[in-house]
Each structure stands twice: as C-alpha cells, then as structure tokens.
PDB file of C-alpha atoms in Angstrom:
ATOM      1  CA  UNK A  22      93.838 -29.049   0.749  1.00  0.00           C
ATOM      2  CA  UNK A  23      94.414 -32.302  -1.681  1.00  0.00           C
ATOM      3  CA  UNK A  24      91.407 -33.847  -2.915  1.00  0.00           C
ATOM      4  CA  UNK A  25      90.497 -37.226  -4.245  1.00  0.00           C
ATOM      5  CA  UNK A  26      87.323 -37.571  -6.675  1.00  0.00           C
ATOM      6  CA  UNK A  27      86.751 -41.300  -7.904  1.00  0.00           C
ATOM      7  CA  UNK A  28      83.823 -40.708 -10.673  1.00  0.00           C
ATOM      8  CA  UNK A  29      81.993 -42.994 -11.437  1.00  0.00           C
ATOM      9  CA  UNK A  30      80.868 -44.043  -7.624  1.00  0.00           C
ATOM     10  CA  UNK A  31      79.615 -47.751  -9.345  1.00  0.00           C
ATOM     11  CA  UNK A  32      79.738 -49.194 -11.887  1.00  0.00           C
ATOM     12  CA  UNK A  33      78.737 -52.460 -13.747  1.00  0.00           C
ATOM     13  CA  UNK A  34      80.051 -54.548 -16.540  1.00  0.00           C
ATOM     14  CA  UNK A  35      79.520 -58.015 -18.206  1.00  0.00           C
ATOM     15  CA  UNK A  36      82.321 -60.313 -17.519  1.00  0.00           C
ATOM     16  CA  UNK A  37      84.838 -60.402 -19.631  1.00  0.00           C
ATOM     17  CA  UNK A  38      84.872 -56.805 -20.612  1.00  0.00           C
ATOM     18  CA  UNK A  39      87.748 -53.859 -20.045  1.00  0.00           C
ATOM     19  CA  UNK A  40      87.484 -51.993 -16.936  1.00  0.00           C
ATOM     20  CA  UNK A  41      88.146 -48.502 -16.251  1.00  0.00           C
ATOM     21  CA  UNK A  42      88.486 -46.556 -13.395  1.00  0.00           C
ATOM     22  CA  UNK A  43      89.476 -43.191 -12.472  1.00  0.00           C
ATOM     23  CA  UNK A  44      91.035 -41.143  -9.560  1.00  0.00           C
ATOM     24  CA  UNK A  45      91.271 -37.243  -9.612  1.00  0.00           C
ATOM     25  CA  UNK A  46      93.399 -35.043  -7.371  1.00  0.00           C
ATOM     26  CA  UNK A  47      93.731 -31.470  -6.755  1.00  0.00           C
ATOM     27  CA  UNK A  48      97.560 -30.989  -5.925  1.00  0.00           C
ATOM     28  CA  UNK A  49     100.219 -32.500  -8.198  1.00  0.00           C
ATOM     29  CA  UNK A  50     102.503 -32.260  -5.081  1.00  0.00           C
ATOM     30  CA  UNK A  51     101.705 -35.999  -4.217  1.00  0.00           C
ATOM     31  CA  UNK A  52     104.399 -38.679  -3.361  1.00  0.00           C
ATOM     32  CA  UNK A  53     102.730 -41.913  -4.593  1.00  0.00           C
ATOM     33  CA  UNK A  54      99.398 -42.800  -5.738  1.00  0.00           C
ATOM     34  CA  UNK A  55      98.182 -46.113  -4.862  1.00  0.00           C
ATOM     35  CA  UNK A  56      95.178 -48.001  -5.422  1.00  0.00           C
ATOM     36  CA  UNK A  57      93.438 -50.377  -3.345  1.00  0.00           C
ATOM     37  CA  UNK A  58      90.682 -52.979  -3.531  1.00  0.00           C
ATOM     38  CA  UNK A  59      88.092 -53.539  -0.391  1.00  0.00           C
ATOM     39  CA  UNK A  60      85.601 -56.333  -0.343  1.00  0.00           C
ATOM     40  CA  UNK A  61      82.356 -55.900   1.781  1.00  0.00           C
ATOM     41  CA  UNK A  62      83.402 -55.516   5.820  1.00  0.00           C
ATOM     42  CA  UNK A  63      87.011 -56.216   4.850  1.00  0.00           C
ATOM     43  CA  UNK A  64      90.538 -54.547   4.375  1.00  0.00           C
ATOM     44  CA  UNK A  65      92.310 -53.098   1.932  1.00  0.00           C
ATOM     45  CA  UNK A  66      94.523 -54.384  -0.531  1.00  0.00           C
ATOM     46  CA  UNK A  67      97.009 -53.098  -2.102  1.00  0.00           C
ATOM     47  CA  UNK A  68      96.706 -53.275  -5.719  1.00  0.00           C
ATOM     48  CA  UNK A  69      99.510 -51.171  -7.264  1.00  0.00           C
ATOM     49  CA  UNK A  70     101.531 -48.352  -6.216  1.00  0.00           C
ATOM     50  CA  UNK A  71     102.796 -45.362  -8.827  1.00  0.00           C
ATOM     51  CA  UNK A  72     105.737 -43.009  -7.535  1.00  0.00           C
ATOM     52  CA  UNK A  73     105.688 -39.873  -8.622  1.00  0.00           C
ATOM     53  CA  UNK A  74     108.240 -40.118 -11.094  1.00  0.00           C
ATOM     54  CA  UNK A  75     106.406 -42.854 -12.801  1.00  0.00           C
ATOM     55  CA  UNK A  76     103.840 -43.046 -15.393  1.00  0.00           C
ATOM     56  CA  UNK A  77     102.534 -46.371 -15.037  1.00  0.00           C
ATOM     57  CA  UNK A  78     102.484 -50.016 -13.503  1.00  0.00           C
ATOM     58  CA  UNK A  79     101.288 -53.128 -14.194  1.00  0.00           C
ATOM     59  CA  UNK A  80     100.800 -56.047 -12.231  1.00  0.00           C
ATOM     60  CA  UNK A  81      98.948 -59.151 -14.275  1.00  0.00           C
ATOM     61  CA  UNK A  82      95.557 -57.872 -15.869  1.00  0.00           C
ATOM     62  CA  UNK A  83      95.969 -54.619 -13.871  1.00  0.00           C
ATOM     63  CA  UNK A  84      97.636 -51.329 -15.249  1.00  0.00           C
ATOM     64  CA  UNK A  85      97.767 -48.192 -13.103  1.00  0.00           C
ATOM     65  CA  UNK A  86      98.528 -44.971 -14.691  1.00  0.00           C
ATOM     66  CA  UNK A  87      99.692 -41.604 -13.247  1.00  0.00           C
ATOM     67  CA  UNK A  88      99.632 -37.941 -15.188  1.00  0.00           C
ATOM     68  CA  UNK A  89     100.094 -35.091 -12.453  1.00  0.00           C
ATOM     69  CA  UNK A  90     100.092 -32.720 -14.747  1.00  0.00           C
ATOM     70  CA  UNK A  91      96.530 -33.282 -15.256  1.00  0.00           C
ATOM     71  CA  UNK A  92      95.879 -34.511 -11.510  1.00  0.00           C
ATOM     72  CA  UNK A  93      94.856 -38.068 -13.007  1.00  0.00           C
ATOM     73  CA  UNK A  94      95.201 -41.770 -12.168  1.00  0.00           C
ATOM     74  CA  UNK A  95      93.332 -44.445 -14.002  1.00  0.00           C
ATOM     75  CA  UNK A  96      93.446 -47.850 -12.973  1.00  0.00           C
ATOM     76  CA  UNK A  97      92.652 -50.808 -16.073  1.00  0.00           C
ATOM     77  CA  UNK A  98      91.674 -53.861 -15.481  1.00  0.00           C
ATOM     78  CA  UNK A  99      91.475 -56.639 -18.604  1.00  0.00           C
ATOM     79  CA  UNK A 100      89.408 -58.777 -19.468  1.00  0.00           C
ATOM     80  CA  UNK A 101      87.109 -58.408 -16.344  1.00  0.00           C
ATOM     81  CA  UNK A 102      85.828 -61.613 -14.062  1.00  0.00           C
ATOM     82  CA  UNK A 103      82.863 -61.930 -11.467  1.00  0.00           C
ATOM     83  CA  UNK A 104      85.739 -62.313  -9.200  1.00  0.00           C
ATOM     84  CA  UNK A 105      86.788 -58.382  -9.941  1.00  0.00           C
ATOM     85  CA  UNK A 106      83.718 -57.203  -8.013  1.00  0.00           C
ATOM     86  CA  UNK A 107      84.857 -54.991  -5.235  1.00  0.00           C
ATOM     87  CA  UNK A 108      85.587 -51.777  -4.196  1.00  0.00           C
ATOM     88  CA  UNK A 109      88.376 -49.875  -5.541  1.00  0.00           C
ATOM     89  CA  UNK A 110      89.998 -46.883  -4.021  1.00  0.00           C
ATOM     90  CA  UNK A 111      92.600 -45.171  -4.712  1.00  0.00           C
ATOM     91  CA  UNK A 112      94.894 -42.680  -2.209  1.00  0.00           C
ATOM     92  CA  UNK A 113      97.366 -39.631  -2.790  1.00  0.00           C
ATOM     93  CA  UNK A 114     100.729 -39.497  -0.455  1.00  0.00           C
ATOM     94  CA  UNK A 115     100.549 -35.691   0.256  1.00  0.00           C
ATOM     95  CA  UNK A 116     103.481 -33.957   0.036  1.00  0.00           C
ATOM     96  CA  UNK A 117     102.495 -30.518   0.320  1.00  0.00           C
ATOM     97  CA  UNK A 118     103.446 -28.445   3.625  1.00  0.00           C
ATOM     98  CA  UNK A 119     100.222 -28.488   5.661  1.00  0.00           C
ATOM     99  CA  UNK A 120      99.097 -32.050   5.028  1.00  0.00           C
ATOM    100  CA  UNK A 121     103.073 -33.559   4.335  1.00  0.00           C
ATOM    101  CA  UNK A 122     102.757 -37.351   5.180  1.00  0.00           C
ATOM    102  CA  UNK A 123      99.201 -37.598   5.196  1.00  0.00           C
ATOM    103  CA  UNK A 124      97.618 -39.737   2.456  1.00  0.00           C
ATOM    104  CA  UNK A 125      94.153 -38.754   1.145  1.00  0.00           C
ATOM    105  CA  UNK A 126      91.594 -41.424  -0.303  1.00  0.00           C
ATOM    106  CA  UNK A 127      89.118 -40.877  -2.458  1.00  0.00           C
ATOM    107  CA  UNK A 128      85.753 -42.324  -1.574  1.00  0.00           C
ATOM    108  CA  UNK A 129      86.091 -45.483  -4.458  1.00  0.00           C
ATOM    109  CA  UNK A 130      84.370 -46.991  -7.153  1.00  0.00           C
ATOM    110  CA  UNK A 131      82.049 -49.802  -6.625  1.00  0.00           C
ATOM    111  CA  UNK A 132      82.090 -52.485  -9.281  1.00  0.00           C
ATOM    112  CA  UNK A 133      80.215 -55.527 -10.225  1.00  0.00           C
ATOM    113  CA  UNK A 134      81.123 -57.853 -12.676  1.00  0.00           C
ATOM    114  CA  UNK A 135      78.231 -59.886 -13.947  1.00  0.00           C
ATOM    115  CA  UNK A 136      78.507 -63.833 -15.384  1.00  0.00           C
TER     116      UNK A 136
ATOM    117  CA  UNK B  17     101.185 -63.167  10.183  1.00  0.00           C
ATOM    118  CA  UNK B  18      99.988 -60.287   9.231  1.00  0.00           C
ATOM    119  CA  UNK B  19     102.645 -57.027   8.921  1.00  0.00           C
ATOM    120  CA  UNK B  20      99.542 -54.919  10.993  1.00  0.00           C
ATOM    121  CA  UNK B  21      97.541 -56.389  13.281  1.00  0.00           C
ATOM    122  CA  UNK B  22      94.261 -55.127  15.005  1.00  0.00           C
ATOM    123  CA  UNK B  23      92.885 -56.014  17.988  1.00  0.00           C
ATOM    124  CA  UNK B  24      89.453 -56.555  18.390  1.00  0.00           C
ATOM    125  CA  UNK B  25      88.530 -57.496  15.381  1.00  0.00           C
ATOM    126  CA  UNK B  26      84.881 -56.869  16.666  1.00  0.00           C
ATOM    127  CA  UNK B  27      83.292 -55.151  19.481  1.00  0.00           C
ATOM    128  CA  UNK B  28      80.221 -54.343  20.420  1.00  0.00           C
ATOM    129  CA  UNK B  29      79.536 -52.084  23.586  1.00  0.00           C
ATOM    130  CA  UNK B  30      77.549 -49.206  25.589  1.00  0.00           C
ATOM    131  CA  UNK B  31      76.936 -45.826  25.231  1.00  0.00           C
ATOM    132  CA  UNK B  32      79.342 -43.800  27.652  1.00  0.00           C
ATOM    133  CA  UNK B  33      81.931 -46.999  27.874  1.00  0.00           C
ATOM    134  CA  UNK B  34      85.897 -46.517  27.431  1.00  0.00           C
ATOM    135  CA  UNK B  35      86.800 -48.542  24.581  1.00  0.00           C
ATOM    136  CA  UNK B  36      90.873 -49.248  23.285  1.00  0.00           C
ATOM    137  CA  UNK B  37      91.830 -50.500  19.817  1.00  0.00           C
ATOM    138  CA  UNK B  38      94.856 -51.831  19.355  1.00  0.00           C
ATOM    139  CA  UNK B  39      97.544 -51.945  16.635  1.00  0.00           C
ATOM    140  CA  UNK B  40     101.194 -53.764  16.334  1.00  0.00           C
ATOM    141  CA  UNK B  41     103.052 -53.786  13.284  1.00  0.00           C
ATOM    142  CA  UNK B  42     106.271 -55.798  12.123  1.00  0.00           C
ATOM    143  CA  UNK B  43     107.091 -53.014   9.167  1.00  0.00           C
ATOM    144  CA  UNK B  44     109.812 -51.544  11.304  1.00  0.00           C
ATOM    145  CA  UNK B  45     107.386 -48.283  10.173  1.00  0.00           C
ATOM    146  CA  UNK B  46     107.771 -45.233  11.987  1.00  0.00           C
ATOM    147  CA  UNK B  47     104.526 -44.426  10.419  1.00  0.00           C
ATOM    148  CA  UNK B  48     101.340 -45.183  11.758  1.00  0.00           C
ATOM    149  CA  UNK B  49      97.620 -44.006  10.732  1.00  0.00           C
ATOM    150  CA  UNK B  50      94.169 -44.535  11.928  1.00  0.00           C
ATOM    151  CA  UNK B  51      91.084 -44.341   9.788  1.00  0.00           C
ATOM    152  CA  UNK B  52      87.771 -44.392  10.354  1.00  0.00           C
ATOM    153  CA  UNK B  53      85.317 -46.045   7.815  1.00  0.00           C
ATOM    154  CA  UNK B  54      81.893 -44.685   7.116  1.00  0.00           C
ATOM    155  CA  UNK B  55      79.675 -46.069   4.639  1.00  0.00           C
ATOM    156  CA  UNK B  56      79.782 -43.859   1.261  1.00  0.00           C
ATOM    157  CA  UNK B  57      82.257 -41.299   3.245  1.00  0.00           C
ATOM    158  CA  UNK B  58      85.539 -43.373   2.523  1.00  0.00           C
ATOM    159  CA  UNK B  59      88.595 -43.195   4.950  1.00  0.00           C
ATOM    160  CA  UNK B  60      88.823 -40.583   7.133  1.00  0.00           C
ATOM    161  CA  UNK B  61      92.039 -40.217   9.077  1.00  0.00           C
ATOM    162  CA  UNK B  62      91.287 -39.773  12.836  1.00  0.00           C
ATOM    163  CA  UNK B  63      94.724 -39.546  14.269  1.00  0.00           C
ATOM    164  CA  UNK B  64      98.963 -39.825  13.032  1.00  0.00           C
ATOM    165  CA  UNK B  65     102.074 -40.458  14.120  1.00  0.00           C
ATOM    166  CA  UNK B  66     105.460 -39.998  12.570  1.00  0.00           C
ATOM    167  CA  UNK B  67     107.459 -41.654  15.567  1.00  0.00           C
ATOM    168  CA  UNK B  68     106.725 -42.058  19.082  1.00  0.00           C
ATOM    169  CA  UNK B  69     107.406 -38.696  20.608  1.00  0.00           C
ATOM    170  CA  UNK B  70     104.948 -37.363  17.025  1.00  0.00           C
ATOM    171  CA  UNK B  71     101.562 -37.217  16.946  1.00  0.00           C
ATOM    172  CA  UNK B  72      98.966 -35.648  14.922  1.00  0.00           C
ATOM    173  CA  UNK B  73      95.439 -34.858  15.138  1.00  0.00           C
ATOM    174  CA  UNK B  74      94.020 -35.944  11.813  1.00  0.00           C
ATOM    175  CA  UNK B  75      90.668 -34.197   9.762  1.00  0.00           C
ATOM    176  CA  UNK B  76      88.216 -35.502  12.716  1.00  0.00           C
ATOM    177  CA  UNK B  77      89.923 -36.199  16.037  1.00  0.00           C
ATOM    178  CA  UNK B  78      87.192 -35.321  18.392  1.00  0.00           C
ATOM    179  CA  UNK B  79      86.016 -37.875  21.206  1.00  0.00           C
ATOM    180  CA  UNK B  80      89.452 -40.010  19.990  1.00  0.00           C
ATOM    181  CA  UNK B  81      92.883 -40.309  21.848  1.00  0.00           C
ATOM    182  CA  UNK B  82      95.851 -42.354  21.031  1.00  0.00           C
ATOM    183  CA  UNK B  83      99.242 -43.577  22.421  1.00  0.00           C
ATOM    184  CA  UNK B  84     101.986 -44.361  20.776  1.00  0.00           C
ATOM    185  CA  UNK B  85     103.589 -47.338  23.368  1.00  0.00           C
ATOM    186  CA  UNK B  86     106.636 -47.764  20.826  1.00  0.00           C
ATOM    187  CA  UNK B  87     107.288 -47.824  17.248  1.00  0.00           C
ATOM    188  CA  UNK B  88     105.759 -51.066  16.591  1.00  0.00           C
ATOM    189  CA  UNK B  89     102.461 -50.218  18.557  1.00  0.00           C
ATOM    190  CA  UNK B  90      99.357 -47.412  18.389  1.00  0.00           C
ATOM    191  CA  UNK B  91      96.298 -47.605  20.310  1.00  0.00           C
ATOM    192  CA  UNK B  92      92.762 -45.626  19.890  1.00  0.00           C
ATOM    193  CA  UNK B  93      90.673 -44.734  22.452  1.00  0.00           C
ATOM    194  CA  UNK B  94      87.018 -43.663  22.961  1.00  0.00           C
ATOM    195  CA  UNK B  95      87.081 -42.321  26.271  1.00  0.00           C
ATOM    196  CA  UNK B  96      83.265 -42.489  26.297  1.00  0.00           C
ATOM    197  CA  UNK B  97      82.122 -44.212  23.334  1.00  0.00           C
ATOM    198  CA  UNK B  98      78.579 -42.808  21.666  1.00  0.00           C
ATOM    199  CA  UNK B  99      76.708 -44.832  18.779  1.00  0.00           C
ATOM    200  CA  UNK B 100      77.637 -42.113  15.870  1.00  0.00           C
ATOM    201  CA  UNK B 101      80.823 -43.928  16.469  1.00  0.00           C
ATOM    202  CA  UNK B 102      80.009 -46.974  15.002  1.00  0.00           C
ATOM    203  CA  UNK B 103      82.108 -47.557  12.180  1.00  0.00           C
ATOM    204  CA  UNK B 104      84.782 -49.924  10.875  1.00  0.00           C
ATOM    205  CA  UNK B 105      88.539 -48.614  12.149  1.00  0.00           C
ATOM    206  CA  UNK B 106      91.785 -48.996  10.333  1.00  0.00           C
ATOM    207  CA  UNK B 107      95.172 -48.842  11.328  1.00  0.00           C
ATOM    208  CA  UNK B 108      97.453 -48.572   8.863  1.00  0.00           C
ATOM    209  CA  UNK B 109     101.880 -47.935   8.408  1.00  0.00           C
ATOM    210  CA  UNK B 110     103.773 -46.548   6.039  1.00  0.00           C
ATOM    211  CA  UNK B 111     107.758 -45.503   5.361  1.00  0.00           C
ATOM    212  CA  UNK B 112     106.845 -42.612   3.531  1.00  0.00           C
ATOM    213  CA  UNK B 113     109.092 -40.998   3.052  1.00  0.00           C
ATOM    214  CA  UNK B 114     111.677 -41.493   5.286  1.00  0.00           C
ATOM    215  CA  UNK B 115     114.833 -42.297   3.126  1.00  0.00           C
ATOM    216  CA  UNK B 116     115.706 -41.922  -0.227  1.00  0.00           C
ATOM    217  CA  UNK B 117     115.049 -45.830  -1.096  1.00  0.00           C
ATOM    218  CA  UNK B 118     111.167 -45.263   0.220  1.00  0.00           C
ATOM    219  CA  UNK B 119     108.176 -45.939  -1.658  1.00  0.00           C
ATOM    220  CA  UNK B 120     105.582 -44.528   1.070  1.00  0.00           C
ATOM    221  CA  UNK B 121     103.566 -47.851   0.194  1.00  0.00           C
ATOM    222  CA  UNK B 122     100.680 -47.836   2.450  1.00  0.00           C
ATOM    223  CA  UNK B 123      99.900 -51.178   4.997  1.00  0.00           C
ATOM    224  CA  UNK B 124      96.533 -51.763   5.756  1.00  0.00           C
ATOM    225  CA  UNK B 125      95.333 -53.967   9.162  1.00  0.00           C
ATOM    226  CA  UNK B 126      92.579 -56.050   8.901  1.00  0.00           C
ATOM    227  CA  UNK B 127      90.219 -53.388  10.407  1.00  0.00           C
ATOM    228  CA  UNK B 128      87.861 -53.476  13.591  1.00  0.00           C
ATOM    229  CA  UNK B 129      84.245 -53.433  13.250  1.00  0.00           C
ATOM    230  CA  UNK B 130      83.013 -51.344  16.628  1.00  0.00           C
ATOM    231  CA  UNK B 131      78.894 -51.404  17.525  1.00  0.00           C
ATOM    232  CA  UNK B 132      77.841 -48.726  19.879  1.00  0.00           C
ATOM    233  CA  UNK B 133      74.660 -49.156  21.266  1.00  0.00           C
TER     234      UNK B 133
END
C-alpha cells in the first residue's frame, strides 16, 4: 500500500528565508504528485502538480521537484513571507493495481513564517 | 463559481440524525472523491467513484453511504450521525487518468465543517 511521509510535521522560519519541504512515498508507481496548501478550517489549494515523467515545476517563488527513483518530492519556496504560513500537503496519484486511481496524502507540514 | 461546490458549508446536528452532504462539479470529471479531515490524521478517503454506475469504498467507509445522481453530482450520507464524526469533509474531482492528454490534477471543494453533538 503507497505511503506518504511529510517530515518535518512543522516547522518555523524568519521571513525572508528559503523554505524546504519534503514528501516521501513508498511506490514509484505514482501518476502525479501534487502539492497543496490549506489554511486553518479551509480548502486546499493547488500549488503545483509534477507528472511522472517530470522532474520539476515551478510556478513564481515555488519549485516542486519529483525523483521516483528515490520515492521523493520536495517542494521550495524562496525567499519566504509571513504570508507563506500554512499548511502544505502533498498527494501521490496511485497507479498501482489495488489502489489505481486513488490519490494518497501525506499528513503535511505546518509552517510559520515569522516578521 | 467554484469548479466543486459543497453544500452545507456548516452543520451542526444530533446524535442518531440522517445527515446528506452534497457535491456538484462543472469539471466534466468522471472522478469524484470524498475525504474526511481529522486534525493531525490528514485526508482520509471515505468513499470513490470513477463514473456513475462505479463506486468504491475508500480506507474507512463505515457508517458512510453515497450516491452518485450523475456525473456532475456525489452525495454523503450519515445514516445516523455519531459525534466521532465530527470532522471537516471534502469532496474533491479529478480526470486522472482518463485519456492520454490527462494530468490527474486533483479539484478540491471548499469543504464542510459537520458538529455532532
């Protein structure tokens, strides 16, 4: 069964500083990987989406990254703002038989950007 | 508009009452999730459907239904709501991967926060 690990589970940085976060998975048999940000009692948006034939995207001061081989995403986000603070999550497209279709999240990355 | 649209946004209600969340969606998705939102458990998916005559029982389907009216619409029920039920409830689409051209992007509603007391 696929499984998403976000590490770290918060994190918090001084404004204007690089973020990094990461998204692990257990089957390289994934369609997409796409990350997400969440604000307190709200949706999801979508952030960026990688295909599985891709190795990155970007989108303004955000870069996604995708290496199956080594079941990894990592999401970058420059030259953070107070703004940034959110919850990020990222989810797998599962392609493998039992779970084909399904997308699994992981469980996200709290972060706060301090002035 | 939005692509995925919930209704209720909120609800609050009983212990033991029938309770029906809606979803519509302007995608043109065959596609359709619904999550459930727990506090430092993430997204887990309750129930799936891959077209109207498909559904799924997702990773914790127990004391949900659904119905899939057409391809633009999924409801959730709890046939007799209890308060471990409480949670915030996404519906969510997706084209994945139905043709060639598909990126399987995900399509998130705005959620509905239920209270059972």
């Amino acid at each position: 069964k696929q499984e998403v690990t976000q590490i770290p589970a918060a994190l918090s940085v001084p404004e204007g500083e690089n973020l990094v976060l990461n998204c692990s998975f257990t089957d390289s048999a994934i369609y997409n990987l796409q990350w997400f940000r969440q604000d307190p009692g709200k949706g999801l948006t979508s952030l960026l989406l990688i295909q599985s034939s891709q190795r990155e995207q970007t989108s303004g001061r955000l870069n996604a990254s995708l290496d199956k081989s080594s079941g990894r995403s990592t999401l970058y986000i420059a030259a953070s703002q107070p703004g940034d603070s959110a919850t990020y999550l990222c989810a797998a497209g599962d392609m493998t038989t039992d779970s084909w279709g399904k997308f699994q999240f992981g469980a996200g990355t709290q972060v706060v950007v301090t002035p | 508009d939005a692509d995925v649209t919930q209704t209720p946004r909120n609800r609050i209600t009983k212990t033991g009452k029938r309770i029906m969340l809606e979803c519509s969606q302007t995608k043109g998705h065959d596609r359709m999730y619904w999550y459930r939102q727990d506090p430092g458990l993430g997204l887990r998916l309750i129930y799936y459907s891959f077209d109207v005559k498909d559904i799924n029982k997702g990773e914790i389907s127990d004391g949900y239904s659904v119905s899939r009216q057409a391809q633009a619409k999924f409801s959730l029920s709890l046939e007799s709501a209890i308060p471990n039920q409480t949670a915030l409830y996404f519906c969510a689409t997706s084209d994945f991967p139905r043709r060639e051209a598909s990126t399987g992007e995900l399509f998130f509603g705005e959620g509905s926060r239920l209270t059972v007391l």
